[in-house]
Amino acid sequence: MNAGVITDSMNRDFVLAVEGLTVSFDGFKAVNDLSFYVDENEIRVIIGPNGAGKTTVLDLICGRTRATTGSIRFKERELTKMKEHEIVRAGVGRKFQNPSIYEDLTVFENLEISYPKGRTVVGALTFRRDGPVKERVQEIAETIFLADQLDQRAEYLSHGQKQWLEIGMLLIQDPELLMLDEPVAGMSVSERKKTAELLNTIIKNRSVIVIEHDMKFVEDIAHKVTVLHQGKILSEGSMAKVQADPKVIEVYLGH
Amino acid sequence: MFADYSLAELGSIFVMQGFAGLILFSVFVLMALGLAIIFGQMGVINMAHGEFMILGAYVTYFTSQFFLHFLPSLFNIYFFVAMILAFFASGALGMAVEWLMIRRLYKRPLDTLLATWGLSLILQQVYRSVFGPREVGVELPNWMMGSLALTDTIEVQINGLFVMGLTIAITIAVALLMYKSAWGKQVRAVVQNRVMAGAVGINTEKIDRNTFGLGCGIAGVAGSAFTMIGSTGPTSGQLYIVDTFLVVVFGGAQSLLGTIASAFTISQAQSTMEFFLSGSMAKVLTLLGVVIILMLRPQGLFVIKVRR
Amino acid sequence: MTIPAPKSGRTFFLRPQDLIGIIVLAILLLVVLPLALDNFRLQFVGKYLTYAFVALGLVLCWGYAGILSLGQGVFFGLGGYCMAMYLKLEASSVENTKIQSTPGIPDFMDWNQITSLPWFWEPFRSFGFTTLAVVVVPALFALILGYALFKRRVGGVYFAIITQALAAIMTILIVGQQGYTGGINGITDLRSLHGWDIRTDSAKTILYFVCVGLLLGCILLAYYVKSSKLGRILVAMRDKEDRVRFSGYDVSSFKIFVFCLAASLSAIGGAMFTLQVGFMSPSFVGIVPSIEMVIYTAVGGRLSILGAIYGTLLVNWAKTSFSESFPELWLFGLGGLFIAVVLIFPNGLAGLWQSYVAPRLGPLFGGAAKRRAAPPSASPPASGPVAPAAAE
Ligand SMILES: Nc1ncnc2c1ncn2[C@@H]1O[C@H](COP(=O)(O)OP(=O)(O)OP(=O)(O)O)[C@@H](O)[C@H]1O
Ligand SMILES: [Mg+2]
């Protein structure tokens, strides 16, 4: 049904190639025969009404939910067979819908844990907080506007700052594919602007999948938009094209 | 180990051990029903559940004494009165405990475990101080004594049959209450979405208290049934708590049907093995089997898929 | 939790206040108590301290990683039985047991008509093997268990219940297999270690100091683990397991590690128990002792390494004095303790220290300036098992 959208996709090298992806929860197909492709350095935005299956798609890619059928290839590696931490180590980073940070730890420690070194038991026991680590943490903290808050316990950050911190935790991993689930949800207008700025700086040199409801924001950043509806692709293409699609207007933008 | 028995003997052994298993099954089911409601619906680990059961057993014992001394003519029916009293005694204690302790601990299941363990120690000591350390047993009315000979080699006890019948009746009643009544619907609503349930006008605190009380009340009834087949002492309840928890977990905490099936499996396995091995090895093998199956299938036998 | 100094970095794994705490404890255990108490009382303290090893393991496993094991008695017992087997074999020389129908095997085996030493007893003739086994056997057992459970993401109350069931199984097994284990009486009548009589007062005093030395070593180890990145990962995992997983960590391997570590620590305690008290029995293995060991940790403060030691000493001291004079009161006390420590001071003694004593002692003791007081128990955090304020 969405064959028309993907005809030209077969021969190119994609960072991420999702094909025939289906997941069923006790018979309910939250994602149904989904196929899409993400290019190098592309920013893809997924939109769709609540319950369309957007978060589930990210869950499937990062291994949190296991696909019933279908394949997810990331740089020629099949993700559906890999464990979560292996997927992360392969270069996929994911931000959750609700800010997911370690409230009991400081901002510094939050970032340090995400630093991609010492990820085994022995590695973690012998990990040293040396120069490069501190520099990198500092650098990331500046990017996410939290350089002054390094010693603050994360629990005391504002909602927006928590979102930034989680983005920073991904950034320090330097993933090739970054997946963000509603990064500006629940933010104030000024925070939203700052986040858009932040996203614009961090998306360089990597592919990004963003889920977002905020149309203004989507327009600002998207290279390509995929509209999900009931687990299937309703429409795909540039923002202008999608916005003009009568099917999309009917189910999503219309009301 | 089978070699010493003829086929017919083996058959009888299996039937009789099976029946003995059914009595164990009844106690498991009655204990586990209450526990499954409390754990499955509320996420609370009630380590004092055995003590709630024993309270019911004591109430039954004292009711039987009362009838024996003051209403001997009605002694035949004392059990039914005792059962109702046991339900309300344990239920009321349960509600008090919920109000004093449990309600502060929702969302901290491991802490409820520790706190209710403390409660169980206190209750044991209360029983010991008030009722004495001696184990007591009830006298059965005449109609419950004796046994029914099914064939030449197979005999079953009437009190055992009675307890089983009772178990089935209580199970059906609980199932109806949870799945058919308006109250059960409210309980399930609170379990699935506390905030939403509160928003549509369900008094979630009251539901919690009543659910906990119901679970404990059923434990009290279990205690009544328990007096038919065992003697009651301050620590009798503790002996069953681990088994019962395994029953609940093994069955998949959210499912009444699962609880019953798993109580059946565990009690039958244990009772059948008991005949051929020593009691302790039968118990070890049963528990070990359950633990190993739980390792392979951590969600228990019956699960509902829920979002993590 | 540590307050990092990102600019300067912390090179040594102990902060000044930790160091002071350890030194104070060392002085108390090595100098004050031996001088203040008679031999008899000191041996009691020595016995209590063997439980402190378990409590220490629980701080890491339960307090930091959020994994509540109700089967630590199993590991305590494994360590204790390993040591007891060695000592028993030494006590059962052919000469000592010539009145038996089979001389040279432990007396309880003879009573149970066993005529030759079971194969798994054989290696315990070697002291080297025994010492190794004390640490390795429980760790291996924990490894298998942890692997089976954590890889399948069994955690929380399920883990607690399964470990509790294991404690039950282990007791029934030990009691049931009298011929191999000594049954309900355990392995008793232990006499000497390499010919050195461990029943004399002087031997017991020496063993007390060995025990304290080992405990201090284990405390340092615990501090090292806590202050390493692994310690922070444990806390992070307790809080947001998924986030840790999606930061590229294999969460189960960390849980397995900390569970094995706790098992080995408990086992060292068990071995020291056998040495100091002179016997080992299933009454230290089952459900009841295992859960009591949890309360030592809880009373001390489940996040506090040193608190666990004081908690153990305090609860056991209370137990001994109460059950000597008012045995009925003790169960009320213990039960009340379980409830109080959950409802009223979830951070135990360490929490009280942090919020009432330390602030008055100035900045060296982790001064209060940057910390909140322990939160009221009525509003525990929604995630994580405990209010985090008294992290040290
Ligand atoms: N593990 C699961 N078990 C059962 N149902 C699930 C599970 N995960 C997701 N679902 C269902 O799949 C559907 C899609 O959910 P999903 O969270 O992906 O939607 P969404 O597009 O992200 O919505 P929102 O905009 O609200 O975030 C929902 O109906 C949800 O209830
Ligand atoms: Mg979503």
Coordinates of C-alpha atoms in Angstrom, one line a residue, chain A residues 6-194:
Chain A
I6 CA 9.5 3.6 -1.4
T7 CA 10.0 2.6 -5.0
D8 CA 13.3 4.4 -5.3
S9 CA 14.7 3.0 -2.0
M10 CA 16.0 -0.3 -3.0
N11 CA 19.5 0.4 -4.2
R12 CA 20.8 3.1 -2.0
D13 CA 22.8 2.8 1.2
F14 CA 20.5 3.8 4.0
V15 CA 21.5 4.3 7.6
L16 CA 18.2 2.7 8.7
A17 CA 16.0 0.4 6.6
V18 CA 12.8 -0.7 8.2
E19 CA 10.9 -3.3 6.2
G20 CA 7.6 -5.1 6.7
L21 CA 7.7 -4.3 10.4
T22 CA 4.8 -5.7 12.4
V23 CA 4.2 -6.0 16.1
S24 CA 1.0 -7.4 17.6
F25 CA 0.0 -7.2 21.2
D26 CA -2.4 -10.1 21.8
G27 CA -3.8 -9.6 18.3
F28 CA -3.8 -5.9 18.3
K29 CA -1.4 -4.7 15.6
A30 CA 0.2 -1.5 17.0
V31 CA 2.5 -1.4 14.0
N32 CA 1.4 -3.0 10.9
D33 CA 3.6 -3.9 7.9
L34 CA 5.6 -0.7 8.2
S35 CA 8.5 0.1 5.8
F36 CA 10.6 3.3 5.7
Y37 CA 14.1 4.3 5.1
V38 CA 16.3 6.9 6.7
D39 CA 19.2 8.5 4.8
E40 CA 22.6 9.5 6.2
N41 CA 22.3 12.9 7.9
E42 CA 18.6 13.0 7.3
I43 CA 16.2 14.4 9.8
R44 CA 13.0 12.5 9.7
V45 CA 10.0 13.5 11.7
I46 CA 7.2 11.0 12.5
I47 CA 3.9 12.5 13.3
G48 CA 0.5 11.0 13.9
P49 CA -2.5 11.0 16.2
N50 CA -2.2 9.6 19.7
G51 CA -1.9 5.9 19.7
A52 CA -0.8 5.8 16.1
G53 CA 2.2 3.6 17.1
K54 CA 5.0 6.2 16.9
T55 CA 6.6 5.4 20.2
T56 CA 6.2 1.7 19.4
V57 CA 8.2 2.2 16.3
L58 CA 11.1 3.6 18.3
D59 CA 10.7 0.8 20.9
L60 CA 11.1 -1.7 18.1
I61 CA 14.1 0.0 16.6
C62 CA 16.0 0.1 19.9
G63 CA 15.0 -3.3 20.9
R64 CA 12.7 -2.5 23.8
T65 CA 9.8 -4.3 22.1
R66 CA 10.4 -7.3 19.9
A67 CA 9.0 -7.3 16.4
T68 CA 6.5 -10.0 15.5
T69 CA 7.8 -10.0 11.9
G70 CA 9.8 -7.7 9.7
S71 CA 13.4 -6.5 9.6
I72 CA 15.2 -3.4 10.9
R73 CA 18.6 -2.9 9.3
F74 CA 21.0 -0.4 10.7
K75 CA 24.2 0.0 8.7
E76 CA 23.8 -3.6 7.4
R77 CA 23.2 -5.0 10.8
E78 CA 19.9 -6.7 11.7
L79 CA 18.7 -5.0 14.9
T80 CA 15.8 -7.3 15.5
K81 CA 18.1 -10.0 16.7
M82 CA 20.3 -7.8 18.9
K83 CA 20.1 -7.0 22.6
E84 CA 19.3 -3.5 23.7
H85 CA 22.8 -2.6 24.9
E86 CA 24.3 -4.0 21.7
I87 CA 22.0 -1.8 19.6
V88 CA 23.1 1.2 21.6
R89 CA 26.7 0.3 21.2
A90 CA 26.1 -0.1 17.5
G91 CA 25.3 3.6 17.4
V92 CA 21.6 4.1 18.1
G93 CA 20.6 6.5 20.8
R94 CA 17.1 7.0 22.1
K95 CA 15.3 9.6 24.2
F96 CA 12.2 8.6 26.0
Q97 CA 8.9 10.4 25.9
N98 CA 9.0 11.2 29.6
P99 CA 12.3 12.6 30.6
S100 CA 14.3 9.6 31.8
I101 CA 17.3 10.7 33.9
Y102 CA 18.8 9.5 37.1
E103 CA 17.2 11.8 39.7
D104 CA 19.5 10.6 42.5
L105 CA 22.7 11.5 40.7
T106 CA 24.2 14.9 39.8
V107 CA 24.1 16.3 36.3
F108 CA 27.8 15.5 36.0
E109 CA 27.2 11.9 37.0
N110 CA 24.3 11.6 34.7
L111 CA 26.5 12.5 31.8
E112 CA 29.4 10.5 33.0
I113 CA 27.4 7.3 33.1
S114 CA 26.3 7.9 29.6
Y115 CA 29.9 8.4 28.5
P116 CA 30.7 5.5 26.2
K117 CA 33.6 4.0 28.2
G118 CA 33.7 1.4 30.9
R119 CA 30.5 -0.2 30.0
T120 CA 31.4 -3.6 31.3
V121 CA 31.5 -4.6 35.0
V122 CA 35.3 -4.6 35.0
G123 CA 35.4 -1.4 32.9
A124 CA 33.0 0.3 35.4
L125 CA 35.1 -0.8 38.4
T126 CA 38.3 0.6 36.9
F127 CA 36.9 3.6 35.2
R128 CA 38.8 6.8 35.9
R129 CA 37.3 10.2 35.8
D130 CA 40.3 11.6 33.9
G131 CA 40.9 14.6 31.7
P132 CA 39.1 13.6 28.5
V133 CA 36.0 12.5 30.4
K134 CA 35.8 15.8 32.3
E135 CA 36.4 17.8 29.2
R136 CA 33.8 15.9 27.2
V137 CA 31.2 16.3 30.0
Q138 CA 31.9 20.0 30.2
E139 CA 31.6 20.4 26.5
I140 CA 28.2 18.6 26.4
A141 CA 27.0 20.5 29.5
E142 CA 27.7 23.7 27.7
T143 CA 25.8 22.5 24.6
I144 CA 22.8 21.6 26.7
F145 CA 22.8 24.9 28.7
L146 CA 23.6 23.1 32.0
A147 CA 27.3 24.0 32.5
D148 CA 26.4 25.8 35.8
Q149 CA 24.4 23.0 37.1
L150 CA 27.0 20.2 36.9
D151 CA 26.9 19.5 40.7
Q152 CA 23.2 19.9 41.0
R153 CA 21.2 16.7 41.7
A154 CA 19.2 16.0 38.6
E155 CA 16.0 15.8 40.6
Y156 CA 16.1 19.6 41.1
L157 CA 16.2 20.5 37.5
S158 CA 13.2 22.0 35.7
H159 CA 11.2 19.8 33.3
G160 CA 12.8 21.5 30.3
Q161 CA 16.3 21.1 31.8
K162 CA 15.6 17.4 32.4
Q163 CA 14.7 17.0 28.7
W164 CA 18.0 18.7 27.8
L165 CA 19.9 16.6 30.2
E166 CA 18.5 13.5 28.5
I167 CA 19.4 14.8 25.1
G168 CA 22.9 15.5 26.5
M169 CA 23.2 12.0 27.7
L170 CA 22.5 10.8 24.2
L171 CA 24.9 13.3 22.7
I172 CA 27.8 12.2 24.8
Q173 CA 27.4 8.7 23.2
D174 CA 27.8 10.3 19.8
P175 CA 25.2 8.0 18.2
E176 CA 24.9 7.8 14.4
L177 CA 21.2 7.5 14.7
L178 CA 19.5 9.6 17.2
M179 CA 15.8 9.0 18.1
L180 CA 13.9 11.6 20.0
D181 CA 10.4 11.0 21.4
E182 CA 8.6 14.3 21.7
P183 CA 11.6 16.4 22.8
V184 CA 9.7 19.7 23.3
A185 CA 6.5 18.3 24.8
G186 CA 5.7 20.2 28.0
M187 CA 8.2 23.0 27.4
S188 CA 7.6 26.7 27.7
V189 CA 7.9 28.8 24.6
S190 CA 11.4 30.1 25.3
E191 CA 12.6 26.6 26.2
R192 CA 11.1 25.4 23.0
K193 CA 13.1 27.8 21.0
K194 CA 16.2 27.0 22.8

